[in-house]
Coordinates of C-alpha atoms in Angstrom, one line a residue:
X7 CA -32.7 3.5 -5.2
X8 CA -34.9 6.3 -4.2
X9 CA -32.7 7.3 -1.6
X10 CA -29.4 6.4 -3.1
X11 CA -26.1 8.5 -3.3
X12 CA -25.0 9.7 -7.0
X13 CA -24.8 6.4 -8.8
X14 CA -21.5 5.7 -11.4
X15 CA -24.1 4.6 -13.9
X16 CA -27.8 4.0 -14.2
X17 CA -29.4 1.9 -16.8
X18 CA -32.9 2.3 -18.3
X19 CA -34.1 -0.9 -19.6
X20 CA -35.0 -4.5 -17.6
X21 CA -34.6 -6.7 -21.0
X22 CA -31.3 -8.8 -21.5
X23 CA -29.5 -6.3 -22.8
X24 CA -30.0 -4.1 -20.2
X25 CA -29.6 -6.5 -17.4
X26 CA -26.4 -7.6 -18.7
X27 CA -25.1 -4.1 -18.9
X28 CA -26.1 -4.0 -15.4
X29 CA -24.3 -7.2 -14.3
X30 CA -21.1 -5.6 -16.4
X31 CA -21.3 -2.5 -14.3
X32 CA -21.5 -3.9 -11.2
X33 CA -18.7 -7.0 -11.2
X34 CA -16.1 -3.7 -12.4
X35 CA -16.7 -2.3 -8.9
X36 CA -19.2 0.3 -10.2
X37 CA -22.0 1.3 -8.3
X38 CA -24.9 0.7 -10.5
X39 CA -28.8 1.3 -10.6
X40 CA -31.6 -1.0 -13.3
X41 CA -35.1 0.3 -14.1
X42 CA -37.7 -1.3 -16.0
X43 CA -41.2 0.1 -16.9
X44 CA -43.0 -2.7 -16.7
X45 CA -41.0 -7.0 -15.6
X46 CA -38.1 -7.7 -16.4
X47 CA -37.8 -9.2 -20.2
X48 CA -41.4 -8.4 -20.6
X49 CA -40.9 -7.3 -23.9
X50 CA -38.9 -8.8 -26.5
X51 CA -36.6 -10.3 -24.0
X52 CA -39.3 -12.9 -23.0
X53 CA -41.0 -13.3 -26.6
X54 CA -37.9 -14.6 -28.8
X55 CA -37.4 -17.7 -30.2
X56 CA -35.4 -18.6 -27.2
X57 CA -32.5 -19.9 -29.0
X58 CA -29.2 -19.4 -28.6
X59 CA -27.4 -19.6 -32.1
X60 CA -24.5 -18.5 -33.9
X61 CA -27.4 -17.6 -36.8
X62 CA -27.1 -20.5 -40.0
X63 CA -28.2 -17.8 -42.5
X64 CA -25.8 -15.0 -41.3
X65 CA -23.1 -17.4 -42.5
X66 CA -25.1 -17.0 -45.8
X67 CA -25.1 -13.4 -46.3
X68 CA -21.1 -13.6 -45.6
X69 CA -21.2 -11.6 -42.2
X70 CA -18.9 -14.3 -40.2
X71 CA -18.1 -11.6 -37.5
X72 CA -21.1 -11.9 -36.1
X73 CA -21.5 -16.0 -36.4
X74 CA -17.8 -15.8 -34.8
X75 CA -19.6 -13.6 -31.7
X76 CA -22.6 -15.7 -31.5
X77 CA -20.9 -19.0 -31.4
X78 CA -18.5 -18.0 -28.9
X79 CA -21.1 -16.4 -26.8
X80 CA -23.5 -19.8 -26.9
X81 CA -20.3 -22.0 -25.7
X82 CA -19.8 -19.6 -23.1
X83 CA -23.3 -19.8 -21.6
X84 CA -23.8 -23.5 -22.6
X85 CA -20.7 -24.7 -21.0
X86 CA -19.7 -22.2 -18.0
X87 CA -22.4 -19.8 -17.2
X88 CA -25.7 -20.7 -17.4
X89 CA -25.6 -25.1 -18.5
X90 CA -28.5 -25.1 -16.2
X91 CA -30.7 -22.8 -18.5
X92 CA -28.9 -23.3 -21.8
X93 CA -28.8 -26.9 -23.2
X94 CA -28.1 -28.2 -27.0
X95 CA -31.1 -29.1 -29.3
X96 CA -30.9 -30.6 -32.4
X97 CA -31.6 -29.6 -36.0
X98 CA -32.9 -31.3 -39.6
X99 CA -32.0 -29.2 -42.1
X100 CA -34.5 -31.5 -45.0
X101 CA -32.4 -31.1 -48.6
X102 CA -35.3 -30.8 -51.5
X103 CA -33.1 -31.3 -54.6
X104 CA -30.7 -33.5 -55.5
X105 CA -27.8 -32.0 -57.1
X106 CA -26.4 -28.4 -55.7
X107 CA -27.7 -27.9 -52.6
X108 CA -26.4 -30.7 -50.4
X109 CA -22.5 -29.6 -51.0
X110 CA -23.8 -26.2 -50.3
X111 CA -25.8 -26.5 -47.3
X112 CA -23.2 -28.9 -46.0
X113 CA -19.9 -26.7 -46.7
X114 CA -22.5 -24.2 -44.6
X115 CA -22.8 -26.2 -41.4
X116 CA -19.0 -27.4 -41.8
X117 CA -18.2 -23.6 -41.2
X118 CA -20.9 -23.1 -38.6
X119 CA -19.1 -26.3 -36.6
X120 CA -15.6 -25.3 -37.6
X121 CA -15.7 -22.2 -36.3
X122 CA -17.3 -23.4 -33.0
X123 CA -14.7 -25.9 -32.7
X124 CA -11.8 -22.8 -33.4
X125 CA -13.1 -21.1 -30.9
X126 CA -13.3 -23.9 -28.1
X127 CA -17.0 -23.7 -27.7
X128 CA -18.5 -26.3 -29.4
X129 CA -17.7 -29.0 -26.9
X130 CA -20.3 -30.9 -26.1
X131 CA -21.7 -30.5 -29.1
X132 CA -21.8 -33.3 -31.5
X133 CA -21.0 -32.3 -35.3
X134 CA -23.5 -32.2 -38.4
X135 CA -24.1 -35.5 -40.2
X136 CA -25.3 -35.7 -43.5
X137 CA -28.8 -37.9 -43.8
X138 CA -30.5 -39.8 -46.7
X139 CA -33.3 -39.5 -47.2
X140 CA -34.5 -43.0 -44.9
X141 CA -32.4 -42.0 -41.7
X142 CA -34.1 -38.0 -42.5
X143 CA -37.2 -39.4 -42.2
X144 CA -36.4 -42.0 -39.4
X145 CA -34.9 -38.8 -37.3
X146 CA -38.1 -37.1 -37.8
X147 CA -40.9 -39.6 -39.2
X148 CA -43.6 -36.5 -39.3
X149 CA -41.9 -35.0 -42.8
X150 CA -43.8 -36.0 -45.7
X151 CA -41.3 -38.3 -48.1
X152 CA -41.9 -36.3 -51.1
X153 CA -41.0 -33.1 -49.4
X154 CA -36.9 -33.8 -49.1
X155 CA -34.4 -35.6 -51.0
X156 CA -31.8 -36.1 -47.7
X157 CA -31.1 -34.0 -44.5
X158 CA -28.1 -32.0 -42.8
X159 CA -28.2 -32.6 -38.9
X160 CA -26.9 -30.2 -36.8
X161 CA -26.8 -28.7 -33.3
X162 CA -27.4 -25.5 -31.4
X163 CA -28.7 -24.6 -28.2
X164 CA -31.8 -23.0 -26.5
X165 CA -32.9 -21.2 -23.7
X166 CA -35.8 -20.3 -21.3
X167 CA -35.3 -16.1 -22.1
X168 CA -37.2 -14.8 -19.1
X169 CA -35.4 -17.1 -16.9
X170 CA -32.5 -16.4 -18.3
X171 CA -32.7 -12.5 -18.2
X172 CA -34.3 -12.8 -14.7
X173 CA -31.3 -14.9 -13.7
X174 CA -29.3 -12.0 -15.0
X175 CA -30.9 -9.2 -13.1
X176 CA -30.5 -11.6 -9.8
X177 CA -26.6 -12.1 -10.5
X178 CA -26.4 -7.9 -10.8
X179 CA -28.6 -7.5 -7.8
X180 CA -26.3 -10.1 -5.5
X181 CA -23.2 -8.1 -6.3
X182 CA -25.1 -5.0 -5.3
X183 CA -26.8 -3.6 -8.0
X184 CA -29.9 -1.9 -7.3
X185 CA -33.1 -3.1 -9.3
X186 CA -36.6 -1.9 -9.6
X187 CA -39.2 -3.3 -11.7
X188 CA -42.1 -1.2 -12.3
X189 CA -40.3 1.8 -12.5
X190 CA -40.4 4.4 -15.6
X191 CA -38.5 6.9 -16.2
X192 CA -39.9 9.6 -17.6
X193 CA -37.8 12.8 -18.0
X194 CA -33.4 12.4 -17.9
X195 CA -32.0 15.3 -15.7
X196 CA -29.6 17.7 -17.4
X197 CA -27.0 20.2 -16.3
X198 CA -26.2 22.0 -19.4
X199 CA -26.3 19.4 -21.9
X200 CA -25.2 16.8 -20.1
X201 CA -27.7 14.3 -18.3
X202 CA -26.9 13.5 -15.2
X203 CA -29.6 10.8 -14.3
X204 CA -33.1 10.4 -14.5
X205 CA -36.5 11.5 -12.9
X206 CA -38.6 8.1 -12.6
X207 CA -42.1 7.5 -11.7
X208 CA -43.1 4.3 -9.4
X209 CA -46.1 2.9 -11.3
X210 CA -47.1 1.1 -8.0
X211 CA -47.5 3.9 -6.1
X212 CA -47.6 7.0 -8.3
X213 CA -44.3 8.5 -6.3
X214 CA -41.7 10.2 -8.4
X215 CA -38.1 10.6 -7.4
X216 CA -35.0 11.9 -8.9
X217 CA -32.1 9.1 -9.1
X218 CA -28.5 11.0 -10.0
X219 CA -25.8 8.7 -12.1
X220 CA -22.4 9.5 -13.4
X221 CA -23.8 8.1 -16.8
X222 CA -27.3 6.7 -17.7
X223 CA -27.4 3.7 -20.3
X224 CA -30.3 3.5 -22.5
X225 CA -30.8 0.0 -22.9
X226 CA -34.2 0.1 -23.7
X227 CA -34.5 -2.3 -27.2
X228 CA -37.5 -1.3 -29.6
X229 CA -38.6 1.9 -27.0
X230 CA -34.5 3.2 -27.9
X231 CA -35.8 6.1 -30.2
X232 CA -38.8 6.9 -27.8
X233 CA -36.1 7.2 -24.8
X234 CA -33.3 9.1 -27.0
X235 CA -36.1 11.7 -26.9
X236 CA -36.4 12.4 -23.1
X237 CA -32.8 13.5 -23.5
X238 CA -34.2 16.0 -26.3
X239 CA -32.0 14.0 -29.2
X240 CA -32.6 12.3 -32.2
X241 CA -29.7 10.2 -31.8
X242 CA -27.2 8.5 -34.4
X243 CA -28.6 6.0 -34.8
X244 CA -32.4 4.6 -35.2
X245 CA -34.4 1.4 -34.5
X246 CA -36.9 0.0 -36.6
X247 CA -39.4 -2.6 -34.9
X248 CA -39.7 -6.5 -36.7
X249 CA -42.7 -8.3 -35.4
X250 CA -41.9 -12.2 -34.9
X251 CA -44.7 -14.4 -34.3
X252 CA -44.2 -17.6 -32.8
X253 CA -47.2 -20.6 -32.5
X254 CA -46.8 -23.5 -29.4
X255 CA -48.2 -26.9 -30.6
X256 CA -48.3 -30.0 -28.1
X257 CA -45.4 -32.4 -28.7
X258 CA -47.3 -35.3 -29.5
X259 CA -48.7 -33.6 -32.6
X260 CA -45.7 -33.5 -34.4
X261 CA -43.7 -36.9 -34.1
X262 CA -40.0 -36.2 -34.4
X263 CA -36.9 -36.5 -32.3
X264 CA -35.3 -33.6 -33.7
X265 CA -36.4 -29.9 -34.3
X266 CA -36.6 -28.8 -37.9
X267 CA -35.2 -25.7 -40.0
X268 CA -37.0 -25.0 -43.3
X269 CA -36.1 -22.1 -45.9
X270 CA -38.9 -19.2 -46.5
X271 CA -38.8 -17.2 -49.3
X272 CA -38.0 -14.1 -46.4
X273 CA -35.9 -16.1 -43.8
X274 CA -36.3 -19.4 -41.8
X275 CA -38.9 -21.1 -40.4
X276 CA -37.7 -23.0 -37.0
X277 CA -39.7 -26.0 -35.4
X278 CA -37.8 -26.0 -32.3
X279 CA -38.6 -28.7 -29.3
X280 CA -39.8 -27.2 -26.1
X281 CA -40.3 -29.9 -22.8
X282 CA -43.9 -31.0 -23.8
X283 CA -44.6 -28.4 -27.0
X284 CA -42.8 -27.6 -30.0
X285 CA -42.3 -23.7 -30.7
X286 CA -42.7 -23.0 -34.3
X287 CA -41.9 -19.6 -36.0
X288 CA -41.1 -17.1 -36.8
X289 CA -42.7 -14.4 -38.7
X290 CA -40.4 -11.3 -39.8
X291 CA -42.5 -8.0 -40.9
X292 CA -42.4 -4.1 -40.1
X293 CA -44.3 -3.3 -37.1
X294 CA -45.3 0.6 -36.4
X295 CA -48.3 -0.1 -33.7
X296 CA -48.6 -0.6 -30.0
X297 CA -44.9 -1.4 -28.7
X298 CA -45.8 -2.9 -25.5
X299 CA -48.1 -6.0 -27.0
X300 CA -47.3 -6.4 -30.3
X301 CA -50.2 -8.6 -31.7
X302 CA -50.5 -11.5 -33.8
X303 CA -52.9 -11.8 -36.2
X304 CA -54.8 -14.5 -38.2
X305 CA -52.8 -13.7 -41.4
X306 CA -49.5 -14.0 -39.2
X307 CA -50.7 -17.7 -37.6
X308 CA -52.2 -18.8 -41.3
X309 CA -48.2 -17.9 -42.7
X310 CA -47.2 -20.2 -39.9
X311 CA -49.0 -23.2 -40.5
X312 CA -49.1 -22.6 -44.6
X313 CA -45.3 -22.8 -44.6
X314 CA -44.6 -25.7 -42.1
X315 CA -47.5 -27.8 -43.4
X316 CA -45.8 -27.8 -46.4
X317 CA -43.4 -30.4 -45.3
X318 CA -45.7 -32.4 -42.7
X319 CA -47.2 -35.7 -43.6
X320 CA -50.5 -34.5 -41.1
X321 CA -51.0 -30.8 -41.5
X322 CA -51.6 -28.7 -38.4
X323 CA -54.9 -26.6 -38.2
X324 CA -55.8 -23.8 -35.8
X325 CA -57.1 -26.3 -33.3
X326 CA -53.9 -27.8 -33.0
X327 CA -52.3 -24.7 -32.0
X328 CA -52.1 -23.9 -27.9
X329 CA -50.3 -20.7 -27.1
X330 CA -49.1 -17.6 -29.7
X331 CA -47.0 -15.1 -29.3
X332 CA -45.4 -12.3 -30.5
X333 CA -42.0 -10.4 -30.1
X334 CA -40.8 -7.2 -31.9
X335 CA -37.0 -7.4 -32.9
X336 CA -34.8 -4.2 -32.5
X337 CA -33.7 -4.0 -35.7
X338 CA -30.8 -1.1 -36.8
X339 CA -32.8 1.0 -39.5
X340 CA -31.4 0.4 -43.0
X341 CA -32.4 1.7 -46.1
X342 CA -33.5 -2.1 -47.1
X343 CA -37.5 -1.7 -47.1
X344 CA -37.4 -5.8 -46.0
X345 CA -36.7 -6.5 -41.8
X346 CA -35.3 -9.6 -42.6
X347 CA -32.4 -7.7 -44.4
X348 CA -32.0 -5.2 -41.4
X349 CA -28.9 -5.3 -39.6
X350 CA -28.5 -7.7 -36.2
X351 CA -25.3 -6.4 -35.4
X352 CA -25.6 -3.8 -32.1
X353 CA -24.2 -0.7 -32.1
X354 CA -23.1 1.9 -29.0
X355 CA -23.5 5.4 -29.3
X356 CA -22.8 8.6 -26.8
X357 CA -25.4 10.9 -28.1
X358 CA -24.8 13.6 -25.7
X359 CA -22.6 13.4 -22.8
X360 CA -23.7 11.5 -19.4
X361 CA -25.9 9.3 -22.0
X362 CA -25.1 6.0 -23.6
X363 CA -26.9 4.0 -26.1
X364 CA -26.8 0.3 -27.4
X365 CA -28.8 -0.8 -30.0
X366 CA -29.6 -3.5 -32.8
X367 CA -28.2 -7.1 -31.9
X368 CA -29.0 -10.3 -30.6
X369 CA -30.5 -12.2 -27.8
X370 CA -27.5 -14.1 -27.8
X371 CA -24.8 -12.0 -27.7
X372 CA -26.4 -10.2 -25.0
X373 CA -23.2 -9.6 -22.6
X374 CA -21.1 -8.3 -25.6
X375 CA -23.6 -5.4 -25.8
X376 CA -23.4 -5.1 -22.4
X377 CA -20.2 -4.9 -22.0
X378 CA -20.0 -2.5 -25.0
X379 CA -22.6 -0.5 -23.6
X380 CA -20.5 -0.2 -20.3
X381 CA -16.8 0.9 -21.8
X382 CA -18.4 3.4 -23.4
X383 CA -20.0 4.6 -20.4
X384 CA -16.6 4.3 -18.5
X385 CA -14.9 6.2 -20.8
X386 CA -17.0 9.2 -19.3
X387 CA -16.3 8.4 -15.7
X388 CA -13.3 10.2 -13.9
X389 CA -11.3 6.8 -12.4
X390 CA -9.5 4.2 -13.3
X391 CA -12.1 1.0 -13.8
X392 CA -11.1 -2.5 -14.3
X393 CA -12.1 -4.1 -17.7
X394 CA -14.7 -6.7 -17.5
X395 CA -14.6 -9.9 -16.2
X396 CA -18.4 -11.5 -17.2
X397 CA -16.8 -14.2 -19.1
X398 CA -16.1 -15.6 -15.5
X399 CA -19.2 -14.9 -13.7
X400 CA -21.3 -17.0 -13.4
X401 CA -25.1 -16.8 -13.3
X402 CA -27.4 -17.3 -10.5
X403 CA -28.1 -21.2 -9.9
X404 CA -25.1 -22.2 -11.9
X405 CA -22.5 -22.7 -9.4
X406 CA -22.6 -26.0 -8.2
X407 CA -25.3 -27.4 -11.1
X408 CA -23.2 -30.5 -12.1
X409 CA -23.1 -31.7 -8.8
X410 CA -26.8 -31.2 -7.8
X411 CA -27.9 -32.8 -11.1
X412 CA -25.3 -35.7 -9.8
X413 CA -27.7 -36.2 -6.9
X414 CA -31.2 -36.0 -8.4
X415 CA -32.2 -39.2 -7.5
X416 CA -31.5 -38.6 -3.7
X417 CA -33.5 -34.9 -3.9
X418 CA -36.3 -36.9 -5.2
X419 CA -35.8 -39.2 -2.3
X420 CA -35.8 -36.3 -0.1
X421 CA -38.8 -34.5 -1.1
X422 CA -41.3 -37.0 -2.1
X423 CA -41.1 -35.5 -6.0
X424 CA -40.6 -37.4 -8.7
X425 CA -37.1 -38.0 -10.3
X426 CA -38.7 -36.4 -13.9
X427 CA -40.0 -33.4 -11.3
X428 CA -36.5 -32.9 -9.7
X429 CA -34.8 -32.7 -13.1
X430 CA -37.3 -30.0 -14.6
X431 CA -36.4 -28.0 -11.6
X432 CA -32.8 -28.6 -12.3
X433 CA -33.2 -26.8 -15.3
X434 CA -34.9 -23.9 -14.2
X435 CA -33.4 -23.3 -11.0
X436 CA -29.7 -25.0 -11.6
X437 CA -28.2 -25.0 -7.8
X438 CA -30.7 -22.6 -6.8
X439 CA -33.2 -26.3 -6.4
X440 CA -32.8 -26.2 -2.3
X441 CA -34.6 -23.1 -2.0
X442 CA -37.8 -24.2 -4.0
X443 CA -37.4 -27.6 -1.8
X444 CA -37.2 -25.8 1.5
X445 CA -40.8 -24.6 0.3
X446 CA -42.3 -27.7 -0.3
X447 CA -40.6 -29.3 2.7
X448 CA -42.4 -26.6 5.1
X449 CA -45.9 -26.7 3.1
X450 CA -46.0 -29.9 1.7
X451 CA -49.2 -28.7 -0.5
X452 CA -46.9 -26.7 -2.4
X453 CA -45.7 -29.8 -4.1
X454 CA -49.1 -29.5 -5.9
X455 CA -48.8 -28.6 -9.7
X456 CA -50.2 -25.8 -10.9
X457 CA -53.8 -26.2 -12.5
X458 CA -53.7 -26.7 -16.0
X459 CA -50.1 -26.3 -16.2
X460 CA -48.7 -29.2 -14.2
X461 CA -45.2 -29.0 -15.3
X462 CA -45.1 -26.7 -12.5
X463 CA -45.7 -26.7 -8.9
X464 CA -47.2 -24.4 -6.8
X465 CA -43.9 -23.4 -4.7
X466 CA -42.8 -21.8 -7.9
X467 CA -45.3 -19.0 -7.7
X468 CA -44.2 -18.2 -4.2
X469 CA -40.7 -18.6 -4.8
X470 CA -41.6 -16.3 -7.8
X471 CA -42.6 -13.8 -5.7
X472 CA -39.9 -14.1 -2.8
X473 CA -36.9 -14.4 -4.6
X474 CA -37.7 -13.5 -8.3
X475 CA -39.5 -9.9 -7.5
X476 CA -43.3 -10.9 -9.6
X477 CA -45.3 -8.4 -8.4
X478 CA -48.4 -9.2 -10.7
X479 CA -50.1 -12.2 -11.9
X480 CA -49.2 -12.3 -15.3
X481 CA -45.6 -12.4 -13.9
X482 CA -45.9 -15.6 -12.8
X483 CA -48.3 -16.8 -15.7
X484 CA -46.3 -15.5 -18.4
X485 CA -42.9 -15.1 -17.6
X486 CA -41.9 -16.8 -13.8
X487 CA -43.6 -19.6 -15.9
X488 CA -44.9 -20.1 -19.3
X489 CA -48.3 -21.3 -18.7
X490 CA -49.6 -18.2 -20.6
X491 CA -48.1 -20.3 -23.9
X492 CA -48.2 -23.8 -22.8
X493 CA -51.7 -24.5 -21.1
X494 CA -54.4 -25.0 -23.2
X495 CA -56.4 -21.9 -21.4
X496 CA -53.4 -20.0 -21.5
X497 CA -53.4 -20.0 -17.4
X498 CA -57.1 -19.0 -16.7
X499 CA -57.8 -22.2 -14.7
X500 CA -54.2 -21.2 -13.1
X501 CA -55.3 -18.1 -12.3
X502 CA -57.2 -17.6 -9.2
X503 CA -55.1 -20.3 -7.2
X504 CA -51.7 -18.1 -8.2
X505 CA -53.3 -15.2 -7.1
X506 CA -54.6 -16.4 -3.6
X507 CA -50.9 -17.8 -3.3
X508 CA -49.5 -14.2 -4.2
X509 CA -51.9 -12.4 -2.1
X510 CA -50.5 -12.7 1.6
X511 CA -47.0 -12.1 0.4
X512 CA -47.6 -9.3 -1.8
X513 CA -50.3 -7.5 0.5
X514 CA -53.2 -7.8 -1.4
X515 CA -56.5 -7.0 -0.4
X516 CA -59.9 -9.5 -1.5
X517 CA -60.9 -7.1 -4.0
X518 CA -56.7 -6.6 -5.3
X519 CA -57.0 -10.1 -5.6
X520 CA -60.3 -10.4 -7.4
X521 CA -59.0 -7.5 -9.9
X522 CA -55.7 -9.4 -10.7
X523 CA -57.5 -12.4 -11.9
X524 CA -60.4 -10.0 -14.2
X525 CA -57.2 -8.3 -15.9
X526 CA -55.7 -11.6 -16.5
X527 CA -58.6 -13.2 -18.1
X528 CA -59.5 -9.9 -20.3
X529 CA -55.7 -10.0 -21.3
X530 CA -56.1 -13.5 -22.5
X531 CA -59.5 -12.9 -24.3
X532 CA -58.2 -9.7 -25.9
X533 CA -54.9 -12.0 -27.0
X534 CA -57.8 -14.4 -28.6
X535 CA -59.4 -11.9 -30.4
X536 CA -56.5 -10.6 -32.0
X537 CA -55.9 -13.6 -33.5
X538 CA -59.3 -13.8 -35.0
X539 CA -58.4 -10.5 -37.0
X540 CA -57.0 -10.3 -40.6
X541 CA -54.3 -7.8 -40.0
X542 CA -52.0 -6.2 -37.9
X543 CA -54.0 -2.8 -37.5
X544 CA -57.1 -4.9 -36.4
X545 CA -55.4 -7.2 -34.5
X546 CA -53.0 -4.3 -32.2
X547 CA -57.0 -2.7 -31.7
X548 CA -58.4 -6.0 -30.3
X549 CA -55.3 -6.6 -28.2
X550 CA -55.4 -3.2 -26.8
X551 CA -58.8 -3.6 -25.4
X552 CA -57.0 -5.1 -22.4
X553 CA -55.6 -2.5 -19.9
X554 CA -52.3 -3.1 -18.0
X555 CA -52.9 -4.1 -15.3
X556 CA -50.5 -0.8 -13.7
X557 CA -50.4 1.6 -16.6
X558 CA -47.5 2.8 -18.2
X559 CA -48.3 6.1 -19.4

């Protein structure tokens, strides 16, 4: 990118949104740049509560336009463009009185399915049932009886988001986007008023260039006002920062087939199945601290388990819980003083000319912003430039997925793993399974799962380096894999053998290597400690004690 001709557009941002403004750009024959300050989704893009929903309550506050958006967007992806990363999961919606509230969550979920079914995207997906109270409790046996009177079942769908936004950035970069992680920009170049690109800083190596675009796209989520002011603008628009707090809990704690969706007197509390863990969450209060690593704090865990152990037969504790962690929401500002009432819908803005901004939304409507994001952008451009086509392209490892799940049996044949092994690759890597094969197949020791995290092997940390541009340990550890949330020591037992497998490909000196693993371990006790403190300002100190491993600023 450094040496690059004038580029039609460049976008500022690595998160969903931003990679699927790139992916936009590029497929419309644009020639198209992506920088991101730190890995990609390594913000809120990789801390959500990796669902992808048309949004139950939205239907309640009457805004159906974006339930219509959101369903139509999780068919898409479920069905056509990513089945290999998105899959349906189930729902109990527990009923506590006996009268009203069945006809009216139930007329609810008939619209959430109805609409679904309108718009051809709920196949697949099998419709709500209503439960009594035995087959509720039969569904999900770990619901104390006295806490429901009956049940509404329902599906939706869910989603690994750094995978997913990862896969994104690959798609882009295969039909010739340029990508670099790592990367801050730190000053927008201007002729007159108009910006004409941006002047970025390569954290790896100190070097600062000058990239030229046509128009720049700031897609940079909850940094959106702190970027609006590089191009010396307050904007039209401004973003207010919701801190959602998510706990990980092994599976065998909680003994249910289904996940669970309870009412809070702010929003919703999901218990949402994850492979081995169940996520629960989320959390939904103003956050003005560090943006980078929001923290959670003992009062945000305690809300957690308070409200869920409401309705369980065998209350969680704090020693139940294995991974936390904690996503700030880009959240249009409102004059509501409640986040929870804050707008979800995105909006695109042209501030001053050669600069576009998308703001506000959802993780699952990502490629609407994008494609928002992008027509506006085109509008500045002097050609002709065809509209997009995204609904057709596919992502990165799902072309060809039905038919390598069809022969999972034979590529455990092939490569020693074990059937369960082969399918949990199947639904990280889709298509895409051959390459992590051919790994294992030259270094059979690859095959070895990971220490401490054993859902994944060790030929995932190189592929994570060779093909899915980690640079850094806690790439691997926390978003090329999730052992940062799932493993008991939150990847410290993981560490030293990712970072000796990362070394000879990335470079890395003994003492490089030695210094990745003391950043990783102070990152995880500083992530402790912040969850030993009462509040968030005491909680954003503790987790600040913990230097980035390349600083940002």
């Amino acid at each position: 990118m450094r040496d690059a001709p004038e580029l039609d557009v460049l976008i500022v941002g690595g998160g969903v949104v931003g990679a699927g403004a790139a992916l936009d750009a590029v497929t419309r024959g644009l020639s198209v740049g992506i920088v991101e300050a730190r890995d990609w989704a390594s913000g809120t893009s990789s801390r959500s509560s990796k669902l992808i929903h048309g949004g139950l309550r939205y239907l309640e506050m009457l805004d159906f336009a974006l339930v219509r958006e959101a369903l139509h967007e999780r068919g898409l992806l479920a069905r056509k463009l990513a089945p290999h990363l998105v899959r349906p999961v189930p729902f109990l919606y527990p009923l506590t009185h006996r009268a009203w509230e069945r006809p009216n969550v139930g007329a609810g979920v008939l619209l959430y399915d109805t609409m679904g079914t309108a718009l051809g995207t709920a196949r697949g997906l099998p419709h709500h049932r209503h439960l009594s109270k035995r087959k509720a409790l039969r569904e999900a046996p770990c619901l104390k009886p006295e806490a429901l009177t009956g049940a509404v079942s329902y599906w939706d769908a869910q989603v690994d988001d750094a995978r997913h936004t990862m896969a994104v950035v690959r798609t882009a970069v295969g039909y010739g986007a340029l990508a670099a992680n790592r990367t801050r920009v730190v000053d927008f170049l201007r002729e007159g008023e108009r910006v004409t690109g941006a002047r970025v800083v390569d954290l790896e190596t100190g070097d600062q260039f000058d990239v030229r675009a046509k128009q720049v796209v700031n897609a940079t989520g909850v940094w959106t006002d702190e970027t609006q002011r590089l191009a010396e603008t307050r904007g039209q628009f401004h973003v207010r920062a919701s801190k959602g707090v998510h706990l990980v809990v092994p599976r065998d704690r909680l003994q249910s087939n289904t996940g669970i969706i309870l009412r809070t007197e702010k929003s919703v509390l999901f218990v949402i199945p994850w492979g081995r863990h169940w996520i629960i969450g989320t959390t939904d209060t103003d956050w003005n601290l560090d943006l980078a690593h929001p923290a959670a704090s003992a009062g945000d865990i305690d809300y957690i388990l308070d409200h869920v152990n409401t309705v369980l037969k065998s209350p969680l504790t704090r020693e139940d819980v294995q991974g936390v962690y904690a996503g700030l929401r880009p959240l249009l500002s409102g004059e509501s003083d409640s986040t929870s009432k804050l707008s979800r819908e995105h909006v695109v803005g042209h501030p001053v000319p050669g600069l576009v901004v998308v703001a506000g939304g959802k993780y699952t409507t990502y490629r609407v912003m994008g494609k928002d994001a992008i027509d506006e952008a085109v509008r500045g451009l002097d050609a002709r430039v065809p509209e997009s086509c995204t609904e057709d392209v596919l992502l990165a490892g799902a072309d060809g997925f039905e038919a390598k799940r069809n022969q999972k049996h034979r590529l455990a044949e092939q490569s020693g793993l074990h059937v369960a092994r082969i399918e949990h690759l199947l639904s990280r890597y889709g298509s895409l399974i051959d390459e992590v094969l051919d790994l294992v197949a030259a270094d059979p020791s690859l095959g070895e799962p990971l220490p401490g995290a054993d859902d994944y092997l060790l030929a995932e940390v190189v592929y994570g380096v060779t093909h899915e541009g980690a640079r850094h340990l806690d790439d691997i550890l926390a978003r090329r894999t999730r052992a940062s949330i799932e493993a008991w020591d939150r990847g410290v037992g993981a560490a030293p053998v990712v970072a000796r497998l990362m070394a000879p490909l990335l470079g890395w000196t003994e003492q490089q290597q030695q210094t990745e693993v003391e950043h990783y371990l102070a990152r995880v006790e500083a992530e402790r400690d912040s969850q030993q403190q009462p509040d968030d300002a005491t909680a954003d100190a503790a987790r600040l004690g913990a230097p980035e491993i390349v600083p940002v600023a």
